[in-house]
Amino acid sequence: MADDELAESSDYARFETHDRRRRPLSRRSLVWIVISVVLAVPAAMLPHLDALAGGMIPIAQSLLPVGALGLLVIAVVAAVSRAWIGATVLVAGAVLSVVPVLTPVGAAACTASTPLTVLSFNAKFAGADPGQLADLIQDAGANVVVLVETDEHLINQILDGEGLAETLPHRTKQVSTNAYKGSVVLSAHPLSAEEDIPGSVFEQVSAVATLPDGTAVRVAAVHPPPPVGQPEDWYEAVTAIDEWIQATSDPRLVVAGDFNSSFSHPVFRRLTADLATAAQAAGPIPWPTWPQEKPVPAFTAIDHVLARGAVPRGWASAYIEGSDHRAVIANWALCDSARGVSG
């Protein structure tokens, strides 16, 4: 080949390389970029929106863990289509949407030695199986049991019918005749200084439990309404619980129940800002507690056991027939001195 032909061939190759580098994005890549931005940006913003929009925003926030998985699935499809920019945006959106939802994990800064095991359960209008619930209480070695959506019939079945009257001889006042409203604290230890917690359409009650070594801890059973159909009531009730917690002077405090809220909700993250959650003992993944007995598997963690002046030592959940909530078992070590740091 002549020298001029080699030079021409070399110049053409350089032109082709230069042309490929400057080639505009294909229509398919542009479509994927638009799709990824439309999906990822709202998902990343959603956990930070402290608004109701008729209940649509808090409901959508409850679905964030599922939404993040959906974004990752779509990102895989984009990657298979070699739409790398779109796939990257989708992965970033999934990560940014799920980080606020994760269970906060941190080390508590107090000397804690007194153990306390709390079992919290939504008995779904008192239709839960009393035998299974009593067995779980015994197996968990619960010192304190918090029940919401309960009635006197279920309580009597547990205490008298299942033989736990001696195990849990102390309780808060008689609950409402409407099972969907009823909340109670059952305790192995004496209870005193009982008081109601305002702000919810459901009953909410608290009392101070005094343990054998003299350690005192106030235990609260809380139950704000769900955001579905009544978002304003839900928001006001969660805020009222937060205000009650801030106003309560007890250095050791356990707040348990069906919060109808998860860490995906800004109002709940504010409530927990100065509290530890027992779930952190199980790691950052927000293990779901609702719904059970539904066509879809449980997808959101709305049943919590929170505390100040205590260190989480263990967390577990269990299914009991007759309820769409999982029972939560929380193991704590109560701080030896006054106001322990939650972590």
XYZ file of C-alpha atoms in Angstrom, residues 19-21 23 66 78 88 105 109 126 132 158 170 207 214 222 233-234 236 247 251 255 265 329:
24
model
C -16.783 10.567 15.636
C -17.734 7.684 17.920
C -16.689 9.683 20.981
C -21.843 10.486 18.825
C -41.158 -1.790 48.219
C -32.025 -0.528 32.082
C -27.242 4.755 37.577
C -28.367 2.039 64.707
C -24.038 5.799 76.295
C -59.370 -8.600 70.298
C -50.812 -18.461 71.122
C -54.873 -14.597 78.900
C -50.595 -6.000 87.777
C -48.004 3.693 84.386
C -36.124 -0.620 92.911
C -49.904 4.124 72.453
C -56.041 12.739 62.995
C -53.025 10.488 62.419
C -52.044 15.156 65.220
C -43.264 16.656 78.727
C -35.868 9.308 83.284
C -43.327 3.648 74.705
C -42.494 9.311 58.018
C -40.620 -8.678 71.635
